[in-house]
PDB file of C-alpha atoms in Angstrom:
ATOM      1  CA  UNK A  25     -28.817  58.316  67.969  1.00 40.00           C
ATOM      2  CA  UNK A  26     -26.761  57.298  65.468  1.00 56.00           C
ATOM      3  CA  UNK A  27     -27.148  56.675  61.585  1.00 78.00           C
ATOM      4  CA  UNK A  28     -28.042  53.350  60.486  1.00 78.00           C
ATOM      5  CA  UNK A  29     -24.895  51.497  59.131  1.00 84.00           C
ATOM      6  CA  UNK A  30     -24.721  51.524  55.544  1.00 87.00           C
ATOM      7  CA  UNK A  31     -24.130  47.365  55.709  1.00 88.00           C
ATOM      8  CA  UNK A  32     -27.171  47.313  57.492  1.00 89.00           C
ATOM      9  CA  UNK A  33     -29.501  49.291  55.365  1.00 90.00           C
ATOM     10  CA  UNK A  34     -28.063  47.908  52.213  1.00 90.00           C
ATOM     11  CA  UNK A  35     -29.032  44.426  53.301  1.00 88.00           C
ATOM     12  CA  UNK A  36     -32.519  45.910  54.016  1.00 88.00           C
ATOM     13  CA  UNK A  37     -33.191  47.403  50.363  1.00 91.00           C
ATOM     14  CA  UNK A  38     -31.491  45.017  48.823  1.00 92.00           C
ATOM     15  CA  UNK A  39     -30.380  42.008  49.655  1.00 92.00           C
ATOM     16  CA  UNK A  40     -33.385  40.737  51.003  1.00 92.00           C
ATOM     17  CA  UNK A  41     -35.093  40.949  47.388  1.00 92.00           C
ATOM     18  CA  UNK A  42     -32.366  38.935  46.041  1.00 93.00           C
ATOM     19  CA  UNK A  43     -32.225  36.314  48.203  1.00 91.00           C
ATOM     20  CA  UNK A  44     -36.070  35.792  48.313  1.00 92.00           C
ATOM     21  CA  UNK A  45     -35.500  35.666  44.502  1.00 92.00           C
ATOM     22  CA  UNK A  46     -32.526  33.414  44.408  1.00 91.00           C
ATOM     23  CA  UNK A  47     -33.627  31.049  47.006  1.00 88.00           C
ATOM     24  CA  UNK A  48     -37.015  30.742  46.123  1.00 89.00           C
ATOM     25  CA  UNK A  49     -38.344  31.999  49.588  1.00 89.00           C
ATOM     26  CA  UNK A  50     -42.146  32.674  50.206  1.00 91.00           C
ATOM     27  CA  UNK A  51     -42.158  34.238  53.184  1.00 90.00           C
ATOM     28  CA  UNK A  52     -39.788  37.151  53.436  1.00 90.00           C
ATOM     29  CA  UNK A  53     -39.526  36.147  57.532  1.00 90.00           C
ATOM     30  CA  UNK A  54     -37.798  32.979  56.282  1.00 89.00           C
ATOM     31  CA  UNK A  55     -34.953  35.249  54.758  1.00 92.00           C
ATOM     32  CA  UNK A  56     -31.439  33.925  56.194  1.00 93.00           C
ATOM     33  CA  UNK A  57     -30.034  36.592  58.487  1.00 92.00           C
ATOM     34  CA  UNK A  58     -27.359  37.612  60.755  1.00 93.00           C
ATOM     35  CA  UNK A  59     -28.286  37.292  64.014  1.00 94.00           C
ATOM     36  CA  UNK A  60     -24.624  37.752  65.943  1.00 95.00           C
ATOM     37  CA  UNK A  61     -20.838  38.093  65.515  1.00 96.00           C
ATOM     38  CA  UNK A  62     -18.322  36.290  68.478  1.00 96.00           C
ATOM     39  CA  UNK A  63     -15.149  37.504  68.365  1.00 95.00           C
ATOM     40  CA  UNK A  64     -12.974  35.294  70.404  1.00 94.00           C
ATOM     41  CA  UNK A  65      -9.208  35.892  71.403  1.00 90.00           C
ATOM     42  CA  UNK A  66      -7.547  32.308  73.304  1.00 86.00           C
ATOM     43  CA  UNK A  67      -3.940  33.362  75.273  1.00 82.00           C
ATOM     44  CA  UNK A  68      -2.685  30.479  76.358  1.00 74.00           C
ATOM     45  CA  UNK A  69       0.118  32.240  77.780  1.00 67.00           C
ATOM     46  CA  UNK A  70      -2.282  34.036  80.544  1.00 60.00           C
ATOM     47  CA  UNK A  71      -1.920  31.426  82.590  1.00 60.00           C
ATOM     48  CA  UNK A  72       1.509  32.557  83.448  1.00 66.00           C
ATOM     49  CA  UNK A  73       1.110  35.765  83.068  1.00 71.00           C
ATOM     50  CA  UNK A  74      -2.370  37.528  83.567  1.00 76.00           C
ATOM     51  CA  UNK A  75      -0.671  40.840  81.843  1.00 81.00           C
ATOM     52  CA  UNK A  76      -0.928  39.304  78.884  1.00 83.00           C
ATOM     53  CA  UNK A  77      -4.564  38.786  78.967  1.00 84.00           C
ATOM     54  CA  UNK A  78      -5.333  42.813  80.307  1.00 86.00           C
ATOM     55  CA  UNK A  79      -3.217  43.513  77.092  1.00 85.00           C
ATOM     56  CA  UNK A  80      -5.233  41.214  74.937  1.00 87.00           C
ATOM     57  CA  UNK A  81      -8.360  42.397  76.318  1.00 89.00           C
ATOM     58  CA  UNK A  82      -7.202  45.750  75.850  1.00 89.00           C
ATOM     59  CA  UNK A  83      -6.470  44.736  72.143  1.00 88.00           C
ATOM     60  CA  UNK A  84     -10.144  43.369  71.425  1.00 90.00           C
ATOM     61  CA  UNK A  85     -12.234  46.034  73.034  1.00 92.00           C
ATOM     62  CA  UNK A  86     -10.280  48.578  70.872  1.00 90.00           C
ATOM     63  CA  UNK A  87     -11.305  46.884  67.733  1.00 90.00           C
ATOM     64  CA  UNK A  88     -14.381  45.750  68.696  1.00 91.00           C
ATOM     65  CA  UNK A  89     -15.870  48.776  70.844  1.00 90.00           C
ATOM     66  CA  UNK A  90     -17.148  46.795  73.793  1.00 93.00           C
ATOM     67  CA  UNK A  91     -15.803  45.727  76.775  1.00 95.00           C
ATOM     68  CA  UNK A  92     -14.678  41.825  76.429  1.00 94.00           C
ATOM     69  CA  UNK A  93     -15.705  39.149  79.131  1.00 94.00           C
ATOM     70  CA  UNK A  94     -13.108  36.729  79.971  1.00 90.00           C
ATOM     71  CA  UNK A  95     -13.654  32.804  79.145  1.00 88.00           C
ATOM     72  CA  UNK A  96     -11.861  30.466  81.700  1.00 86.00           C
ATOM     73  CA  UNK A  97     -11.099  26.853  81.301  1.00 85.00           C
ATOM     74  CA  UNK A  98     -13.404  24.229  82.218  1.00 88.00           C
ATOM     75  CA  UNK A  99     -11.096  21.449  83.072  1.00 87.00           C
ATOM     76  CA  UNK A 100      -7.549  21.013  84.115  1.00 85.00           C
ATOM     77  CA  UNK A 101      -5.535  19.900  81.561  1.00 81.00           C
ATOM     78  CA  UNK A 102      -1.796  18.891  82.850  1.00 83.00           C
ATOM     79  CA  UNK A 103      -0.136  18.656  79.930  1.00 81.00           C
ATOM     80  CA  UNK A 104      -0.549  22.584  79.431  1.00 76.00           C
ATOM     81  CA  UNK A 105      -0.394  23.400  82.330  1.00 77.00           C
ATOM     82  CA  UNK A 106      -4.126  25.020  82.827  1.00 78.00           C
ATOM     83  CA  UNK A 107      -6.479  24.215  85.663  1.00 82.00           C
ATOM     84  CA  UNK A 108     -10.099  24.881  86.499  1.00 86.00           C
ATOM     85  CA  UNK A 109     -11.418  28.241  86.669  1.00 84.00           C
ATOM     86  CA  UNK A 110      -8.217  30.166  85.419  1.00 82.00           C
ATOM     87  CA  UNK A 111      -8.644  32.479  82.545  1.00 82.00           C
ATOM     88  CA  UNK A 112      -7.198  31.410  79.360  1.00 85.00           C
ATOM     89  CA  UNK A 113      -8.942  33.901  77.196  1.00 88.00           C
ATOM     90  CA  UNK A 114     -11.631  37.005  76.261  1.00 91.00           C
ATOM     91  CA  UNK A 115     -14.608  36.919  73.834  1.00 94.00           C
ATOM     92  CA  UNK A 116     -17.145  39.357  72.432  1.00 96.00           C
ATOM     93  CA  UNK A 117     -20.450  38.860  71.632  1.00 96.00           C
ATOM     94  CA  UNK A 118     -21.311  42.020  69.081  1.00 95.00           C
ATOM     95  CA  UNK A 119     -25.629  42.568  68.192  1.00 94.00           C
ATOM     96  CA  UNK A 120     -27.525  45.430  66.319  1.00 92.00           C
ATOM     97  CA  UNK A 121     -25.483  48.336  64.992  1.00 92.00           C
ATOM     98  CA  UNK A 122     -22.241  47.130  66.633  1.00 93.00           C
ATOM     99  CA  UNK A 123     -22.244  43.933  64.481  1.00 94.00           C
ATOM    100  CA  UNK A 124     -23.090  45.438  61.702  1.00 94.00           C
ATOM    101  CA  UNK A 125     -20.145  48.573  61.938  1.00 92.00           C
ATOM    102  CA  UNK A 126     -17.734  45.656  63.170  1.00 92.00           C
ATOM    103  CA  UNK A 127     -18.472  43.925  59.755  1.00 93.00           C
ATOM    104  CA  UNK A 128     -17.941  46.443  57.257  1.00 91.00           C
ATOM    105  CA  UNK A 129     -14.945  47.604  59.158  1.00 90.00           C
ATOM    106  CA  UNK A 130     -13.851  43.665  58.648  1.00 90.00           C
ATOM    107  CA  UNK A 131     -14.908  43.765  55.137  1.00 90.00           C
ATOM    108  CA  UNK A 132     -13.985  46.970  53.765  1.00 87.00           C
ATOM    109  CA  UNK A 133     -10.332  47.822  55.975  1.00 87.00           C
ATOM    110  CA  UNK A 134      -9.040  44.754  57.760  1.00 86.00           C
ATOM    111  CA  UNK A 135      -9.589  41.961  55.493  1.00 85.00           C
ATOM    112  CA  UNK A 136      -7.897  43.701  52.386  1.00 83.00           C
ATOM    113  CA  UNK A 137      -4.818  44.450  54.819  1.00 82.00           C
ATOM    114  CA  UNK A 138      -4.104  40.748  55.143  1.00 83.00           C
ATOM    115  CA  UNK A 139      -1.118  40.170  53.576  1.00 82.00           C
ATOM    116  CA  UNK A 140      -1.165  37.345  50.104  1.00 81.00           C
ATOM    117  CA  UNK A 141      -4.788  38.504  50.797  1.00 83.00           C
ATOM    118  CA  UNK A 142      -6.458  35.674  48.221  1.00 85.00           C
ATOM    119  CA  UNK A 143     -10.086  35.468  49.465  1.00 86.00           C
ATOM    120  CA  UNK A 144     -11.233  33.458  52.297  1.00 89.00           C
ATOM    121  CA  UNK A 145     -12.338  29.645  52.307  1.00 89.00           C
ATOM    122  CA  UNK A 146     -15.883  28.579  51.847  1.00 90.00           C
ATOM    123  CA  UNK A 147     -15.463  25.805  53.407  1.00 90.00           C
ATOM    124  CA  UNK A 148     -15.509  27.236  57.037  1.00 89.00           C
ATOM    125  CA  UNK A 149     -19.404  26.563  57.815  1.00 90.00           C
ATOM    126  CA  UNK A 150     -20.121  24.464  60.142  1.00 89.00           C
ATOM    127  CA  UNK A 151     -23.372  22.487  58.592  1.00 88.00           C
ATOM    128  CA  UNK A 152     -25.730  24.765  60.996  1.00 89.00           C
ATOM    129  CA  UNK A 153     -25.348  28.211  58.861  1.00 88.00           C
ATOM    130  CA  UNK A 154     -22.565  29.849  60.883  1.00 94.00           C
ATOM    131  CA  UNK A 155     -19.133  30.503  59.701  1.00 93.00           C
ATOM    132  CA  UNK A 156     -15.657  30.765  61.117  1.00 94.00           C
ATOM    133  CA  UNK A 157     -12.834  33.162  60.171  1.00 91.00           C
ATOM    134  CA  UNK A 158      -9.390  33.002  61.745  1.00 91.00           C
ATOM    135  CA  UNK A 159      -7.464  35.684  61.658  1.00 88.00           C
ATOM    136  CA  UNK A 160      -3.919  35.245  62.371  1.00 87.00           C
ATOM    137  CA  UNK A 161      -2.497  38.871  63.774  1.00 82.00           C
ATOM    138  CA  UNK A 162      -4.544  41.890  65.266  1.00 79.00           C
ATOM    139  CA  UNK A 163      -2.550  44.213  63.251  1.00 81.00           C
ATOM    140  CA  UNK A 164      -4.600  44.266  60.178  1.00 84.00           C
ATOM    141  CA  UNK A 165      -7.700  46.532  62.380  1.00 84.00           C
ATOM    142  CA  UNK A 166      -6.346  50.225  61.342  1.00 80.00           C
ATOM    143  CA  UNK A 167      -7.321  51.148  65.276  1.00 84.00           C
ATOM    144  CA  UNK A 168      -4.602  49.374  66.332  1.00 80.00           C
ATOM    145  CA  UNK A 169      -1.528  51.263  66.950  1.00 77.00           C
ATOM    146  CA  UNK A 170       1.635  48.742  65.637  1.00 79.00           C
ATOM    147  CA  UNK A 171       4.377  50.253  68.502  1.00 73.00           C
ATOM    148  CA  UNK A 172       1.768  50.074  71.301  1.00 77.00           C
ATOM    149  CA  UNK A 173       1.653  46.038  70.835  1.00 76.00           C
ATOM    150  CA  UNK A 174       3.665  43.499  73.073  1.00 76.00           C
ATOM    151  CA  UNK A 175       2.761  40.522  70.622  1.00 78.00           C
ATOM    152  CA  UNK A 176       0.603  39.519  68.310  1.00 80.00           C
ATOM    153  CA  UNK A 177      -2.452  37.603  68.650  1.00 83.00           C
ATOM    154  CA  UNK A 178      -4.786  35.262  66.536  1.00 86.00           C
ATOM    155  CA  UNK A 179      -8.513  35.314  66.799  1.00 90.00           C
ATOM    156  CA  UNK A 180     -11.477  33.862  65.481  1.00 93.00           C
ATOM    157  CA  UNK A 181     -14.792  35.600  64.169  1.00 94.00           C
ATOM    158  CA  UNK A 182     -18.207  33.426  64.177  1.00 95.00           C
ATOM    159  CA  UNK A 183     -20.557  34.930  61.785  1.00 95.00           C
ATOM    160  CA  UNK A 184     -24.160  33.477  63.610  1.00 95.00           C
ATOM    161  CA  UNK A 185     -26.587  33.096  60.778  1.00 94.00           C
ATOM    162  CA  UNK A 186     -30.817  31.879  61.403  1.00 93.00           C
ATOM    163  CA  UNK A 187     -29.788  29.785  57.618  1.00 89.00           C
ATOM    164  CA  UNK A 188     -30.450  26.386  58.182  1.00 85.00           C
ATOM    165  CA  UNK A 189     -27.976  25.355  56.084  1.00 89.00           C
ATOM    166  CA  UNK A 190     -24.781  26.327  54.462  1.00 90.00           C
ATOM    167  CA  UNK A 191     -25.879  27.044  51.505  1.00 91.00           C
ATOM    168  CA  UNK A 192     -28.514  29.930  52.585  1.00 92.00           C
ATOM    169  CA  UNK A 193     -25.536  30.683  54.453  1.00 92.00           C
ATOM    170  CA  UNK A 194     -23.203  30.666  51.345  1.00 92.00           C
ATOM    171  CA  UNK A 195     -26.057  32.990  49.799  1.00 92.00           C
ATOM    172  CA  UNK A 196     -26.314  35.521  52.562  1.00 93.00           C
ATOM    173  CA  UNK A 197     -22.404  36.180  53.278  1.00 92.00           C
ATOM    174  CA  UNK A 198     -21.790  36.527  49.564  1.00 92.00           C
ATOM    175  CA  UNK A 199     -24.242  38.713  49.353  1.00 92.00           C
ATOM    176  CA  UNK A 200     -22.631  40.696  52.314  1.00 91.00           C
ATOM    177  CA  UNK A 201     -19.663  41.025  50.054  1.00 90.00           C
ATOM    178  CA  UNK A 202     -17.589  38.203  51.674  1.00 90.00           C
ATOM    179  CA  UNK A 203     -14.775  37.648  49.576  1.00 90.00           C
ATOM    180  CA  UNK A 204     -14.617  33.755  49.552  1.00 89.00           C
ATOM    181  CA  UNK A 205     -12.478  32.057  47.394  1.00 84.00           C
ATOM    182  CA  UNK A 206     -13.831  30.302  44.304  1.00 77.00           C
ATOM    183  CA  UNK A 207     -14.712  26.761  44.743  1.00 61.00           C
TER     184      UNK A 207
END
């Protein structure tokens, strides 16, 4: 078995304390957590070529570590030329150790990589306790390889929190070591 991630155990020693302290929380079972991390890739070009999407999925399961499912459309829509049942896309759903290697790879490699890198919006949450990140090429993961890559390809990252509210939310991800930018 593998070691614990450091994220991980650092949010068990010590983050916990401090947000029971800073949010005035009684019960340490009412502590906001992560529960989940989606990583979700759209190629809208897969539905003329499904190459695309075996690259793409290729892509995501190197930088995630798990094999992507892939998300098809659930309506026609003429105008882009999609119809029912095709696949326009992969996802990941990452739990438990994965999710929490996957974020301090994010935090500590790929984020800083980002180039005009100025800290990331707060105002991403969407009134529930989970957050958004888009992330506009896959080149910033170090695993990827930049001459193995046809194209490159935007993605977004929803951070699933048990916070009720944005600002427990707010509280946790800072406390992660989310770099958000100052209000």
């Amino acid at each position: 078995m593998a070691d614990t991630p450091r994220l991980k155990v650092k949010y068990q020693t010590e983050i916990v304390p401090a947000l029971v302290e800073q949010l005035g929380i009684k019960n340490i079972n009412c502590v906001p957590k992560l529960e989940k991390i989606v990583v979700n890739m759209g190629v809208g070009a897969a539905a003329g070529d499904s190459k695309l999407l075996d690259a793409a999925m290729n892509d995501m399961r190197i930088i995630t570590g798990q094999q992507p499912c892939v998300t098809r459309a659930k309506k026609s829509i003429a105008g882009f030329h999609v119809r029912e049942g095709q696949a326009i896309g992969c996802k990941v759903t990452l739990r438990g150790d994965r999710m929490w290697e996957f974020l301090d790879r994010l935090l500590a490699t790929a984020l800083p990589r980002v180039r005009d890198f100025r800290g990331i919006s707060p105002k991403s949450f969407d009134g529930c306790g989970n957050y958004t990140l888009g992330i506009t090429e896959q080149l910033i993961f170090p695993e990827i390889e930049y001459d193995k890559i046809d194209r490159t390809r935007g993605m977004d990252i929803t951070f699933v929190t048990n916070a009720g509210d944005n600002d427990s939310a707010f509280a946790l991800l800072s406390a992660l070591g989310f770099p958000f930018k100052s209000k």
